[in-house]
């Protein structure tokens, strides 16, 4: 009997538990440890933040389905991973021993790196967690009663830019519906070197398309931006030139702001020797396996991947759903291989596929492989993306409720755009 422990029950962790159940032997034990008792579908948080969804619409309690699949569930946070002891210490002091560990904790949100950033001690909202989206929604309801300037974007070191673009467009669409868009000057502030860079050095003509969409919607932008500090109603931004030198200082008044933070690794692994890089992201080889602690694997946003290119203001590379899905499948097969005494052989497909909602329309991008030059570099927009995103949400939530393991991207998204078979060699 092998005991496989998964930390995290999010977009990576919960499918990981289901796929591991399918891949493991009947006698193997699987345990999921999660600090959140419920799963929530992170990509729908921006909709919760404008009351287009209720929290309950995008959350599920996984305890029943996990029990049915004979997977143990511990809804308690992990305090520390102890690789030397093959154990995870929980917040309540218990220690859970493992034969194989999968770390799927997502990121720690580094709000503390910019004074005044974030919904806890700062002055900006967030959509990274459903709790934040709920807080943001309350602020939005107050805002629309007495509107003013809006600032949306992503600070220095951020890697997940898509949701910032989505949220700016969703706010624009919501304001237009309310017929108060004319009272709201909007500015997009980003560490990216240009609009549509997305942490991926652009995808197709993402620059042209996104700039045009922003012009069309009267959203101004500041790129190469480092947010120096945020006060109540005022953001201090330093714009840089292409060489990273200070170019101009901006003082941006706002009545509502949502800024995505930089990510780092969670405290439970931060600083664990051989396990993580200096930012706390889990080091993995091409089999999702930690090179030092060989019975530890990792999937999702918490893995270490290098930036696609150096930018004047630091940016990171996004880890999106398709990539995460393929990391999960590879990990399940590789752990089974080790259980059977074989070497891991499965690798993830490091491709970026994303649907970004713009409220009533949307944009889809496919970057294969993620690092240019690429075999496929495709970016398109249209109303169909908005509808596809709703379909994707429903499909993913259904899959999580039922505990099934069919690959959503391979089956739905990639097939829909006719590229299911295009993979990297070895992928
Ligand atoms: P998460 O889904 O965040 O899950 C992390 C899990 O770990 C949670 O269950 C959490 O409770 C648990 N956890 C954390 N710390 C601990 C601990 N110490 N102990 C125990 N449990 C812990 N990608 C796309 O492809 N398409 C999209 O449309 C898209 N939209 C996005 C929108 C937003 C607002 C954001 C922030 C990201 C989006 N992404 C999107 C990127 C990515 O797919 C998501 O961030 C995704 O949620 C990452 O999955 P994950 O499993 O790594 O982390």
CSV table of N, CA, C and O in Angstrom, one decimal, residues 123-189:
chain,number,residue,atom,x,y,z
A,123,UNK,N,-5.7,49.3,-0.2
A,123,UNK,CA,-6.8,50.1,-0.7
A,123,UNK,C,-7.3,49.6,-2.1
A,123,UNK,O,-8.1,50.2,-2.7
A,124,UNK,N,-6.8,48.4,-2.5
A,124,UNK,CA,-7.2,47.9,-3.8
A,124,UNK,C,-7.9,46.5,-3.6
A,124,UNK,O,-7.7,45.8,-2.6
A,125,UNK,N,-8.7,46.2,-4.6
A,125,UNK,CA,-9.5,44.9,-4.5
A,125,UNK,C,-8.7,43.8,-5.2
A,125,UNK,O,-7.7,44.1,-5.9
A,126,UNK,N,-9.1,42.6,-5.1
A,126,UNK,CA,-8.5,41.4,-5.8
A,126,UNK,C,-9.6,40.5,-6.2
A,126,UNK,O,-10.7,40.5,-5.7
A,127,UNK,N,-9.3,39.7,-7.3
A,127,UNK,CA,-10.2,38.6,-7.7
A,127,UNK,C,-9.5,37.3,-7.7
A,127,UNK,O,-10.0,36.3,-8.2
A,128,UNK,N,-8.3,37.2,-6.9
A,128,UNK,CA,-7.6,36.0,-6.9
A,128,UNK,C,-8.2,34.9,-6.2
A,128,UNK,O,-8.0,33.7,-6.4
A,129,UNK,N,-9.0,35.2,-5.1
A,129,UNK,CA,-9.7,34.2,-4.3
A,129,UNK,C,-11.2,34.6,-4.2
A,129,UNK,O,-11.5,35.8,-4.3
A,130,UNK,N,-12.1,33.7,-4.1
A,130,UNK,CA,-13.5,34.0,-4.0
A,130,UNK,C,-13.8,34.9,-2.9
A,130,UNK,O,-14.7,35.8,-3.0
A,131,UNK,N,-13.1,34.8,-1.7
A,131,UNK,CA,-13.3,35.7,-0.6
A,131,UNK,C,-13.1,37.1,-1.0
A,131,UNK,O,-13.8,38.1,-0.7
A,132,UNK,N,-12.0,37.3,-1.8
A,132,UNK,CA,-11.7,38.7,-2.3
A,132,UNK,C,-12.7,39.2,-3.3
A,132,UNK,O,-13.1,40.4,-3.3
A,133,UNK,N,-13.2,38.3,-4.1
A,133,UNK,CA,-14.2,38.7,-5.1
A,133,UNK,C,-15.5,39.1,-4.4
A,133,UNK,O,-16.1,40.1,-4.8
A,134,UNK,N,-15.8,38.5,-3.3
A,134,UNK,CA,-17.0,38.9,-2.5
A,134,UNK,C,-16.8,40.2,-1.9
A,134,UNK,O,-17.7,41.1,-2.0
A,135,UNK,N,-15.7,40.5,-1.4
A,135,UNK,CA,-15.3,41.8,-0.8
A,135,UNK,C,-15.4,42.9,-1.9
A,135,UNK,O,-15.9,44.0,-1.7
A,136,UNK,N,-14.8,42.5,-3.0
A,136,UNK,CA,-14.7,43.4,-4.2
A,136,UNK,C,-16.2,43.8,-4.7
A,136,UNK,O,-16.4,44.9,-5.0
A,137,UNK,N,-17.0,42.8,-4.6
A,137,UNK,CA,-18.4,43.0,-5.1
A,137,UNK,C,-19.1,44.1,-4.2
A,137,UNK,O,-19.8,45.0,-4.7
A,138,UNK,N,-18.8,44.0,-2.9
A,138,UNK,CA,-19.5,45.0,-2.0
A,138,UNK,C,-18.9,46.4,-2.4
A,138,UNK,O,-19.7,47.4,-2.4
A,139,UNK,N,-17.6,46.5,-2.6
A,139,UNK,CA,-17.0,47.8,-2.9
A,139,UNK,C,-17.6,48.3,-4.3
A,139,UNK,O,-17.8,49.5,-4.4
A,140,UNK,N,-17.8,47.4,-5.2
A,140,UNK,CA,-18.4,47.7,-6.5
A,140,UNK,C,-19.8,48.3,-6.4
A,140,UNK,O,-20.1,49.3,-7.0
A,141,UNK,N,-20.6,47.7,-5.5
A,141,UNK,CA,-22.0,48.2,-5.3
A,141,UNK,C,-22.0,49.6,-4.8
A,141,UNK,O,-22.8,50.4,-5.2
A,142,UNK,N,-21.1,49.9,-3.9
A,142,UNK,CA,-20.9,51.2,-3.3
A,142,UNK,C,-20.5,52.2,-4.4
A,142,UNK,O,-21.0,53.3,-4.6
A,143,UNK,N,-19.5,51.7,-5.2
A,143,UNK,CA,-18.9,52.5,-6.3
A,143,UNK,C,-20.0,53.0,-7.3
A,143,UNK,O,-20.0,54.2,-7.7
A,144,UNK,N,-20.8,52.0,-7.7
A,144,UNK,CA,-21.7,52.4,-8.8
A,144,UNK,C,-22.8,53.4,-8.4
A,144,UNK,O,-23.4,54.1,-9.2
A,145,UNK,N,-22.9,53.6,-7.1
A,145,UNK,CA,-23.9,54.6,-6.6
A,145,UNK,C,-23.3,56.0,-6.7
A,145,UNK,O,-24.0,57.0,-6.8
A,146,UNK,N,-21.9,56.0,-6.7
A,146,UNK,CA,-21.3,57.3,-6.7
A,146,UNK,C,-19.9,57.1,-7.5
A,146,UNK,O,-18.9,57.1,-6.9
A,147,UNK,N,-20.0,56.9,-8.8
A,147,UNK,CA,-18.8,56.5,-9.6
A,147,UNK,C,-17.7,57.6,-9.7
A,147,UNK,O,-18.0,58.7,-9.5
A,148,UNK,N,-16.6,57.1,-10.1
A,148,UNK,CA,-15.4,58.0,-10.3
A,148,UNK,C,-14.3,57.2,-11.1
A,148,UNK,O,-14.7,56.2,-11.7
A,149,UNK,N,-13.1,57.6,-11.0
A,149,UNK,CA,-12.0,56.9,-11.8
A,149,UNK,C,-11.8,55.5,-11.3
A,149,UNK,O,-11.9,55.2,-10.1
A,150,UNK,N,-11.5,54.6,-12.3
A,150,UNK,CA,-11.1,53.2,-12.0
A,150,UNK,C,-9.7,52.9,-12.5
A,150,UNK,O,-9.3,53.4,-13.6
A,151,UNK,N,-8.9,52.2,-11.7
A,151,UNK,CA,-7.6,51.7,-12.1
A,151,UNK,C,-7.6,50.2,-11.9
A,151,UNK,O,-7.9,49.7,-10.8
A,152,UNK,N,-7.2,49.5,-13.0
A,152,UNK,CA,-7.1,48.1,-13.0
A,152,UNK,C,-5.8,47.7,-13.5
A,152,UNK,O,-5.3,48.4,-14.4
A,153,UNK,N,-5.2,46.5,-13.1
A,153,UNK,CA,-4.0,46.1,-13.7
A,153,UNK,C,-3.3,45.0,-12.9
A,153,UNK,O,-3.9,44.3,-12.1
A,154,UNK,N,-2.0,45.0,-13.1
A,154,UNK,CA,-1.1,44.0,-12.5
A,154,UNK,C,0.2,44.6,-12.1
A,154,UNK,O,0.8,45.3,-13.0
A,155,UNK,N,0.7,44.4,-10.9
A,155,UNK,CA,1.9,45.1,-10.5
A,155,UNK,C,3.2,44.4,-10.9
A,155,UNK,O,3.1,43.3,-11.5
A,156,UNK,N,4.3,45.0,-10.6
A,156,UNK,CA,5.6,44.4,-10.9
A,156,UNK,C,5.7,43.0,-10.4
A,156,UNK,O,5.3,42.7,-9.2
A,157,UNK,N,6.3,42.1,-11.2
A,157,UNK,CA,6.5,40.7,-10.7
A,157,UNK,C,5.3,39.8,-11.0
A,157,UNK,O,5.3,38.6,-10.7
A,158,UNK,N,4.1,40.4,-11.4
A,158,UNK,CA,2.9,39.6,-11.6
A,158,UNK,C,3.2,38.7,-12.8
A,158,UNK,O,4.0,38.9,-13.7
A,159,UNK,N,2.4,37.6,-12.8
A,159,UNK,CA,2.6,36.6,-13.9
A,159,UNK,C,1.3,36.3,-14.6
A,159,UNK,O,1.2,35.8,-15.7
A,160,UNK,N,0.2,36.6,-13.9
A,160,UNK,CA,-1.1,36.2,-14.3
A,160,UNK,C,-1.8,37.5,-14.8
A,160,UNK,O,-2.5,38.2,-14.0
A,161,UNK,N,-1.7,37.8,-16.1
A,161,UNK,CA,-2.2,39.1,-16.6
A,161,UNK,C,-3.6,38.9,-17.1
A,161,UNK,O,-4.4,39.9,-17.2
A,162,UNK,N,-4.0,37.8,-17.7
A,162,UNK,CA,-5.3,37.6,-18.3
A,162,UNK,C,-6.4,38.1,-17.5
A,162,UNK,O,-7.3,38.8,-18.0
A,163,UNK,N,-6.5,37.7,-16.2
A,163,UNK,CA,-7.6,38.2,-15.4
A,163,UNK,C,-7.7,39.7,-15.2
A,163,UNK,O,-8.8,40.2,-15.0
A,164,UNK,N,-6.6,40.4,-15.3
A,164,UNK,CA,-6.6,41.8,-15.2
A,164,UNK,C,-7.3,42.4,-16.4
A,164,UNK,O,-8.2,43.3,-16.3
A,165,UNK,N,-6.9,41.9,-17.6
A,165,UNK,CA,-7.6,42.3,-18.8
A,165,UNK,C,-9.1,42.0,-18.8
A,165,UNK,O,-9.9,42.9,-19.1
A,166,UNK,N,-9.4,40.8,-18.4
A,166,UNK,CA,-10.8,40.4,-18.3
A,166,UNK,C,-11.5,41.3,-17.4
A,166,UNK,O,-12.6,41.7,-17.7
A,167,UNK,N,-10.9,41.6,-16.2
A,167,UNK,CA,-11.7,42.4,-15.2
A,167,UNK,C,-12.0,43.8,-15.7
A,167,UNK,O,-13.0,44.4,-15.5
A,168,UNK,N,-11.0,44.4,-16.4
A,168,UNK,CA,-11.2,45.8,-17.0
A,168,UNK,C,-12.3,45.7,-17.9
A,168,UNK,O,-13.2,46.6,-17.9
A,169,UNK,N,-12.4,44.7,-18.8
A,169,UNK,CA,-13.4,44.6,-19.8
A,169,UNK,C,-14.8,44.3,-19.2
A,169,UNK,O,-15.8,44.8,-19.6
A,170,UNK,N,-14.8,43.5,-18.1
A,170,UNK,CA,-16.0,43.2,-17.4
A,170,UNK,C,-16.6,44.4,-16.7
A,170,UNK,O,-17.8,44.7,-16.8
A,171,UNK,N,-15.7,45.2,-16.1
A,171,UNK,CA,-16.2,46.4,-15.4
A,171,UNK,C,-16.8,47.4,-16.5
A,171,UNK,O,-17.8,48.0,-16.3
A,172,UNK,N,-16.0,47.5,-17.6
A,172,UNK,CA,-16.5,48.3,-18.7
A,172,UNK,C,-17.9,47.9,-19.2
A,172,UNK,O,-18.8,48.7,-19.3
A,173,UNK,N,-18.1,46.6,-19.3
A,173,UNK,CA,-19.4,46.1,-19.8
A,173,UNK,C,-20.5,46.3,-18.7
A,173,UNK,O,-21.6,46.7,-19.1
A,174,UNK,N,-20.1,46.1,-17.5
A,174,UNK,CA,-21.1,46.3,-16.4
A,174,UNK,C,-21.5,47.8,-16.3
A,174,UNK,O,-22.7,48.1,-16.2
A,175,UNK,N,-20.5,48.7,-16.5
A,175,UNK,CA,-20.8,50.1,-16.4
A,175,UNK,C,-21.7,50.6,-17.6
A,175,UNK,O,-22.6,51.4,-17.5
A,176,UNK,N,-21.4,50.0,-18.8
A,176,UNK,CA,-22.3,50.3,-20.0
A,176,UNK,C,-23.7,49.8,-19.7
A,176,UNK,O,-24.6,50.6,-20.1
A,177,UNK,N,-23.9,48.6,-19.2
A,177,UNK,CA,-25.2,48.1,-18.9
A,177,UNK,C,-26.0,49.1,-17.9
A,177,UNK,O,-27.2,49.3,-18.1
A,178,UNK,N,-25.2,49.6,-17.0
A,178,UNK,CA,-25.8,50.5,-16.0
A,178,UNK,C,-26.0,52.0,-16.6
A,178,UNK,O,-26.5,52.9,-15.9
A,179,UNK,N,-25.4,52.2,-17.8
A,179,UNK,CA,-25.4,53.5,-18.4
A,179,UNK,C,-24.7,54.6,-17.6
A,179,UNK,O,-25.1,55.7,-17.6
A,180,UNK,N,-23.6,54.2,-17.0
A,180,UNK,CA,-22.8,55.2,-16.2
A,180,UNK,C,-21.4,55.1,-16.7
A,180,UNK,O,-20.5,55.6,-16.0
A,181,UNK,N,-21.1,54.4,-17.8
A,181,UNK,CA,-19.7,54.3,-18.3
A,181,UNK,C,-19.1,55.7,-18.5
A,181,UNK,O,-17.9,55.9,-18.3
A,182,UNK,N,-20.0,56.7,-18.9
A,182,UNK,CA,-19.5,58.0,-19.3
A,182,UNK,C,-19.0,58.8,-18.0
A,182,UNK,O,-18.3,59.8,-18.1
A,183,UNK,N,-19.3,58.2,-16.8
A,183,UNK,CA,-18.8,58.9,-15.6
A,183,UNK,C,-17.6,58.3,-15.0
A,183,UNK,O,-17.1,58.6,-13.9
A,184,UNK,N,-17.0,57.3,-15.8
A,184,UNK,CA,-15.9,56.6,-15.2
A,184,UNK,C,-14.6,56.5,-16.1
A,184,UNK,O,-14.5,55.7,-17.0
A,185,UNK,N,-13.6,57.4,-15.9
A,185,UNK,CA,-12.4,57.3,-16.6
A,185,UNK,C,-11.6,56.0,-16.1
A,185,UNK,O,-11.6,55.8,-14.9
A,186,UNK,N,-11.2,55.2,-17.1
A,186,UNK,CA,-10.5,54.0,-16.7
A,186,UNK,C,-9.1,53.9,-17.2
A,186,UNK,O,-8.8,54.3,-18.3
A,187,UNK,N,-8.2,53.5,-16.3
A,187,UNK,CA,-6.7,53.3,-16.7
A,187,UNK,C,-6.3,51.9,-16.3
A,187,UNK,O,-6.6,51.4,-15.2
A,188,UNK,N,-5.6,51.3,-17.3
A,188,UNK,CA,-5.0,50.0,-17.0
A,188,UNK,C,-3.5,50.2,-16.8
A,188,UNK,O,-2.8,50.8,-17.6
A,189,UNK,N,-3.0,49.7,-15.6
A,189,UNK,CA,-1.6,49.9,-15.2
A,189,UNK,C,-1.0,48.5,-15.2
A,189,UNK,O,-1.5,47.6,-14.5
